[in-house]
Short mmCIF file of C-alpha atoms and ligand atoms in Angstrom, two decimals:
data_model
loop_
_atom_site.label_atom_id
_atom_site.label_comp_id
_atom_site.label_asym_id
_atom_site.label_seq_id
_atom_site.Cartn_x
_atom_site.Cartn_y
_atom_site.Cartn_z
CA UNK A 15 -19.41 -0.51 -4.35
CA UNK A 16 -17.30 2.79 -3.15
CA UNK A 17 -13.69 2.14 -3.92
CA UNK A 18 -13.36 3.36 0.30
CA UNK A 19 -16.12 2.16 2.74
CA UNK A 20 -15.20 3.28 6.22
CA UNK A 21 -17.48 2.24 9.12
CA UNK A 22 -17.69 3.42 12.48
CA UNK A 23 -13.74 4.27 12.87
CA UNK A 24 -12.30 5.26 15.95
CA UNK A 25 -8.09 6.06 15.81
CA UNK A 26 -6.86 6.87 19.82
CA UNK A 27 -3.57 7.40 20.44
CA UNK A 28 -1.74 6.41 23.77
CA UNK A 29 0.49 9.29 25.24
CA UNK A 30 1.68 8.03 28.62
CA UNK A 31 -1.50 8.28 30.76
CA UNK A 32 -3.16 9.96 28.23
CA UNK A 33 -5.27 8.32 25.55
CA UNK A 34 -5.67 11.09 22.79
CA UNK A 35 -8.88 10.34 20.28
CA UNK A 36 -7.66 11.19 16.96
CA UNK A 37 -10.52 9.90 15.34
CA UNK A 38 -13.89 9.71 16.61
CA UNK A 39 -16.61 6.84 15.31
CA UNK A 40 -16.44 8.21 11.59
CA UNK A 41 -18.71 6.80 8.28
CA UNK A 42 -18.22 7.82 5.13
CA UNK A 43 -17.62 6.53 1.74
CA UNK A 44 -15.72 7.44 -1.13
CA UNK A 45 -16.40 6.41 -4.62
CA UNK A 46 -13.91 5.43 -7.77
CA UNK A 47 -12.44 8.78 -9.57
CA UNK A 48 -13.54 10.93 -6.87
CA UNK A 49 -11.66 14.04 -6.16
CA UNK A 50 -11.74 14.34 -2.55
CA UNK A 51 -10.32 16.63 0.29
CA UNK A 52 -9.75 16.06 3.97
CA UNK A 53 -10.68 19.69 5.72
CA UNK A 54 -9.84 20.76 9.69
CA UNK A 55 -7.32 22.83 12.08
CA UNK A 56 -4.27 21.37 12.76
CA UNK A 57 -4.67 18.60 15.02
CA UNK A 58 -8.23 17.67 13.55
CA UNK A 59 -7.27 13.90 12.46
CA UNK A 60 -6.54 14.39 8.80
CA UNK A 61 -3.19 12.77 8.73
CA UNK A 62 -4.78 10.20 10.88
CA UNK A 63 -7.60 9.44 8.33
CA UNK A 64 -5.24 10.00 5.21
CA UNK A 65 -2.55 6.83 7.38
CA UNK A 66 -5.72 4.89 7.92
CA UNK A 67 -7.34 4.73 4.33
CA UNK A 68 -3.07 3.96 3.03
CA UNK A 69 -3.41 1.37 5.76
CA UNK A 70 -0.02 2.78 7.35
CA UNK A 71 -1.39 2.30 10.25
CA UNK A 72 -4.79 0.68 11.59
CA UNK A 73 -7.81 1.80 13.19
CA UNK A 74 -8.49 0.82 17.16
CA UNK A 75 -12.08 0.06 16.27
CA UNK A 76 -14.23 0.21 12.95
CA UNK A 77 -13.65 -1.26 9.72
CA UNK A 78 -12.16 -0.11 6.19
CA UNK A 79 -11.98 -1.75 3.10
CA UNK A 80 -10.55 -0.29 0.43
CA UNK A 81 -11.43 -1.73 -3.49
CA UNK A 82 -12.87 -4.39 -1.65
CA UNK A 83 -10.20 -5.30 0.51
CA UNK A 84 -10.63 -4.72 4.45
CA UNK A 85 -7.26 -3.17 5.33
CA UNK A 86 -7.69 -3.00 8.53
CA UNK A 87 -6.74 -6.14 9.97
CA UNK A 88 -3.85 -6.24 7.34
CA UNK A 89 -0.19 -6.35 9.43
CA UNK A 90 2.80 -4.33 8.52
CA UNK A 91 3.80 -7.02 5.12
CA UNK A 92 0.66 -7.63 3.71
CA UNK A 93 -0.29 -3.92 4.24
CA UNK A 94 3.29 -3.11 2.57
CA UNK A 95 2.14 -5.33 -0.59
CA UNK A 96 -1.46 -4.09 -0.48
CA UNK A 97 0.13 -0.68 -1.14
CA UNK A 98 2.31 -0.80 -3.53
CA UNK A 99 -0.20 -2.65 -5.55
CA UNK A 100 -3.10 -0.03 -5.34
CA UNK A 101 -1.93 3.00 -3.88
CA UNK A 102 0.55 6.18 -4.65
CA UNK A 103 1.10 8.96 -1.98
CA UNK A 104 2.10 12.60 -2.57
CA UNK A 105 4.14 14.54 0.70
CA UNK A 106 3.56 18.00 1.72
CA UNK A 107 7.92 17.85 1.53
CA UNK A 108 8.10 16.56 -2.17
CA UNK A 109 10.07 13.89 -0.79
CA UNK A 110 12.22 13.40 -3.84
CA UNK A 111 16.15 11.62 -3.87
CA UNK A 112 18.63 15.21 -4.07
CA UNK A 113 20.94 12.66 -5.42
CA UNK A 114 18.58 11.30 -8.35
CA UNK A 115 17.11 13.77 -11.88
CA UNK A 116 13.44 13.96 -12.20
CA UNK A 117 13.11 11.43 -14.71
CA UNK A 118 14.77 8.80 -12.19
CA UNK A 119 12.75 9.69 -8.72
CA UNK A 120 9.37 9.09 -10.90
CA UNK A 121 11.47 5.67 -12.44
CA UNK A 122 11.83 4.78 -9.18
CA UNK A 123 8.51 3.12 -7.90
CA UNK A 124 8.33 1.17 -11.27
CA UNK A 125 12.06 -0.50 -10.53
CA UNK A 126 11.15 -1.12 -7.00
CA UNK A 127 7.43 -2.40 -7.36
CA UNK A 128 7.07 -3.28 -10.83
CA UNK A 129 8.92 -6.30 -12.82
CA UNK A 130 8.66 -4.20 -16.06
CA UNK A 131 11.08 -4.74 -19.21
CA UNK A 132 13.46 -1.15 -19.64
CA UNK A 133 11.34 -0.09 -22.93
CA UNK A 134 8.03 -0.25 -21.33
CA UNK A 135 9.24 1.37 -17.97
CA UNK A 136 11.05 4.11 -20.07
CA UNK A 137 7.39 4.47 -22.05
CA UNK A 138 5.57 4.70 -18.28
CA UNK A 139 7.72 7.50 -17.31
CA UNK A 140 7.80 9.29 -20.48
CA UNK A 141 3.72 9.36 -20.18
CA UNK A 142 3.72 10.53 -16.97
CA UNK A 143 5.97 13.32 -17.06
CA UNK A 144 4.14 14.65 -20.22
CA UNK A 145 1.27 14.85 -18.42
CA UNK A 146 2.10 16.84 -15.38
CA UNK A 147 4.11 19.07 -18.17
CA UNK A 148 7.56 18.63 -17.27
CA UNK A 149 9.45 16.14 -20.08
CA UNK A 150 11.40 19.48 -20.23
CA UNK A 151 12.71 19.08 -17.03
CA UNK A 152 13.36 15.16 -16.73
CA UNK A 153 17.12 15.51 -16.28
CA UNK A 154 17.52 18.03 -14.11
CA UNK A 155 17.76 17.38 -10.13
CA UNK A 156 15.59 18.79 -7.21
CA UNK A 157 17.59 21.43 -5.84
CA UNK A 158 17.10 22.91 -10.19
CA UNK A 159 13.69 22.97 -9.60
CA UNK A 160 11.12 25.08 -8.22
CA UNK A 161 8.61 23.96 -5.31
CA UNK A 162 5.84 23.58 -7.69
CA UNK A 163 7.92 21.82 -9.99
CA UNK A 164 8.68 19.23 -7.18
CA UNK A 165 5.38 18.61 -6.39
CA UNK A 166 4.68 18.37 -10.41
CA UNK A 167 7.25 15.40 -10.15
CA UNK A 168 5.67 14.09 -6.97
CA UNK A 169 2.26 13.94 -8.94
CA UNK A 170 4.02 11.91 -11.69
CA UNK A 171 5.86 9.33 -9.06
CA UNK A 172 2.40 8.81 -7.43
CA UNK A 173 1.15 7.95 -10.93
CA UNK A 174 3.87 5.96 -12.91
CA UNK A 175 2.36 2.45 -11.41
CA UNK A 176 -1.25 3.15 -12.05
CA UNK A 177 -2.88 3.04 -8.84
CA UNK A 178 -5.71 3.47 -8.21
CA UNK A 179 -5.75 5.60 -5.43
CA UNK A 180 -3.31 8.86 -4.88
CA UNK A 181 -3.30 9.57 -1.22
CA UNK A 182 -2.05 13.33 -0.79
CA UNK A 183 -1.23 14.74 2.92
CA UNK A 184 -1.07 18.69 2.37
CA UNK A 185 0.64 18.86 -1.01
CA UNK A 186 0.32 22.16 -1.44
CA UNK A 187 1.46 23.38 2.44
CA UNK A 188 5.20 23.63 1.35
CA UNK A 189 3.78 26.11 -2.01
CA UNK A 190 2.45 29.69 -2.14
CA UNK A 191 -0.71 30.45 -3.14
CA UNK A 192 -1.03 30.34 -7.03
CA UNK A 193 1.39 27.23 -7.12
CA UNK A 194 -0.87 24.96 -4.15
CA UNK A 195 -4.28 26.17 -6.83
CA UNK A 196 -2.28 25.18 -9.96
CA UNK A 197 -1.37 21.66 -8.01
CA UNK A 198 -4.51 21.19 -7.17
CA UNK A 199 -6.19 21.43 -10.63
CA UNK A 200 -3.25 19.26 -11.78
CA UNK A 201 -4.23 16.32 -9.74
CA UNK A 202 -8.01 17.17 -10.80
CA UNK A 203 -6.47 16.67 -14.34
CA UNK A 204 -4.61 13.62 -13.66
CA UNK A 205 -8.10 12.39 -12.36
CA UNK A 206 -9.68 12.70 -15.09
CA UNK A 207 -6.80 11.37 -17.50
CA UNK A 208 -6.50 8.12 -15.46
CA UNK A 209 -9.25 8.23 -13.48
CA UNK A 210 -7.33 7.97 -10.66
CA UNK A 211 -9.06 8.73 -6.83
CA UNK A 212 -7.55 11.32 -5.33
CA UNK A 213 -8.11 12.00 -1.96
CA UNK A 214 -6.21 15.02 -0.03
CA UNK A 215 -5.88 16.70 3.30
CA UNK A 216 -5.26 20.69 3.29
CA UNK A 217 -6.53 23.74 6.00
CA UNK A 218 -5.93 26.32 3.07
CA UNK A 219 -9.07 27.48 1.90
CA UNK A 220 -8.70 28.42 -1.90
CA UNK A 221 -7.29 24.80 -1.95
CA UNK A 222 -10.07 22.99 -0.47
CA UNK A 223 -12.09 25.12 -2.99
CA UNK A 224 -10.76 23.01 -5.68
CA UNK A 225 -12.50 19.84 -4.28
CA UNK A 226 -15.77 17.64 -5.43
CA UNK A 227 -15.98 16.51 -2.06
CA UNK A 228 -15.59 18.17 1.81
CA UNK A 229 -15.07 15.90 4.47
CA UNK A 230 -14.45 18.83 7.58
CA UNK A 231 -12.93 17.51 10.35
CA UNK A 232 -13.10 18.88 13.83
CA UNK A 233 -11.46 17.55 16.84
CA UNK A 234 -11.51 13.52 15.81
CA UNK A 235 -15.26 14.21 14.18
CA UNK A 236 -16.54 14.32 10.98
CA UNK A 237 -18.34 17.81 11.26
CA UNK A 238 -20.00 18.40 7.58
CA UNK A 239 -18.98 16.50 4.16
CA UNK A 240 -20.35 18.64 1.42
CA UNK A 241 -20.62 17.79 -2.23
CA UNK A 242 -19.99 20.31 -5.13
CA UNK A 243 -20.89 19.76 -8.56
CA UNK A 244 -17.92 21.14 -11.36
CA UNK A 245 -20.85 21.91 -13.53
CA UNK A 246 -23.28 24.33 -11.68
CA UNK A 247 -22.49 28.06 -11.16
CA UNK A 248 -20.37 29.17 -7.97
CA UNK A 249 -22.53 29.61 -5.09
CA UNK A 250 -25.19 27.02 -6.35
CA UNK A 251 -23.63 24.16 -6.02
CA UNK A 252 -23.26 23.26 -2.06
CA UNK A 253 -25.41 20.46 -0.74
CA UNK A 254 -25.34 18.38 2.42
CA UNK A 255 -24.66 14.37 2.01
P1 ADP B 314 -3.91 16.85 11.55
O1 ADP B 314 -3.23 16.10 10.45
O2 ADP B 314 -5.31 17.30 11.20
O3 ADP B 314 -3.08 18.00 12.03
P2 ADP B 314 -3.38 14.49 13.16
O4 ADP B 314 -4.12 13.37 12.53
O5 ADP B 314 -1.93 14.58 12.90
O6 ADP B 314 -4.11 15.87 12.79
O7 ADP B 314 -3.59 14.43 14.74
C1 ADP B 314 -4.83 14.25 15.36
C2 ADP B 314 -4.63 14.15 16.87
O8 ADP B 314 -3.94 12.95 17.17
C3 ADP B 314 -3.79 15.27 17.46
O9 ADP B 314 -4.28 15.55 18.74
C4 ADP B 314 -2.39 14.66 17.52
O10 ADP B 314 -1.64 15.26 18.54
C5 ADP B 314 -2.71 13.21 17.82
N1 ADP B 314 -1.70 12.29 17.27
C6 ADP B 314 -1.43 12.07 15.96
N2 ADP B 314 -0.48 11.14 15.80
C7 ADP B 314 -0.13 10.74 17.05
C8 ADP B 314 0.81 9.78 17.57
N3 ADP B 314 1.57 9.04 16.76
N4 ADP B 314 0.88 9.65 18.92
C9 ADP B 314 0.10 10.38 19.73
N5 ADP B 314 -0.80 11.29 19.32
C10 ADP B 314 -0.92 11.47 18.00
MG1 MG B 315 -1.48 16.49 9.40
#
């Protein structure tokens, strides 16, 4: 079973008189420790989708169950608990507390989600921010840190309760060039430390690059999902699913 089975989805919004289709009857599947990215113009639905798989908000018509679960039927509490059990999300705007060092704004989902004694929350932390290479930089706050270091301390937030799923509107929009590749391949490595799924929404090209899987988006439609295998020669490796 895909750890995200999405059937038949349709998202429209109501603007006044207006109904605007955000998302137009869309299949797809996405399986457990895949490395994932959302492709389109602004205005394509990717936000949409990304809200819609974190069950943040709910489809008008279509199902989606995620890890078995079908979130969308789930109301605002359950759908609050659902996610904080399974899911971590990553912001295009960091998102961390100015007020707070980096070693407390990753702390922070474990004191709010997770009943876990000081030692083994301090050991949870510690992990993480060895990982995403910045246990150098745990006590210093946001505004002493660089864009790409943010978003190095957003990775290890999204990861310090384990979930299964890291849900990542453009993480890399806020970052130039070399930072939003070097992101990138930091999540791919996270992936394939935890095994985490990783699923992501960008319109930069070198990022989307960085991918296993392309879902393009075009106006509310899926358009083309393509499939590229890490192993097999630039070029070589493109083939329709
Ligand atoms: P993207 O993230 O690819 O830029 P979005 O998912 O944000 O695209 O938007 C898809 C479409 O849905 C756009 O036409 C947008 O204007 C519309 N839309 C998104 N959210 C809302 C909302 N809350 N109310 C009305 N329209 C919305
Ligand atoms: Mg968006």
């Amino acid at each position: 079973m895909a750890l995200v089975e999405i059937e038949n989805i349709t998202k429209n919004y109501q603007m006044g008189e207006i109904q605007v289709q955000a998302l137009r009857n869309i299949t797809l599947s996405i399986e457990e420790a895949a490395f994932v990215s959302f492709v389109g113009p602004s205005g394509s639905g990717k936000t949409t989708m990304l809200n819609l798989i974190g069950c943040l908000d709910r489809p008008t018509e279509g199902k989606i169950a995620v890890d078995g679960k079908d979130v969308s039927t789930l109301d605002r509490k359950q759908g609050a608990i659902f996610r904080g059990s399974l899911l971590g999300y990553i912001f295009q705007a960091f998102n961390l507390f100015p007020v707070l060092t980096a070693y407390e704004n990753v702390e922070y989902p474990l004191v709010m989600v997770k009943n876990e004694s000081p030692a083994r929350r301090k050991k949870h932390v510690l992990e993480v921010l060895n990982a995403v290479g910045m246990i150098n930089q745990k006590d210093k706050r946001p505004d002493q840190l660089s864009g790409g270091q943010k978003q190095r301390i957003a990775v290890a937030r999204a990861l310090v309760t384990r979930p299964k799923l890291v849900l990542a509107d453009e993480p890399t929009a806020n970052l130039d060039r070399k930072t939003a590749v070097n992101i990138i391949r930091l999540m791919r490595e996270m992936r394939d430390e935890f095994n985490t799924t990783f699923i992501f929404s960008t319109h930069d090209p070198g990022v989307m690059e960085e991918a296993e899987v392309i879902h393009t988006l075009e106006d509310g439609r899926l358009s083309h999902s393509k499939q590229r295998l890490a192993s097999v020669p630039e070029g070589k490796n493109d083939s329709n699913i």
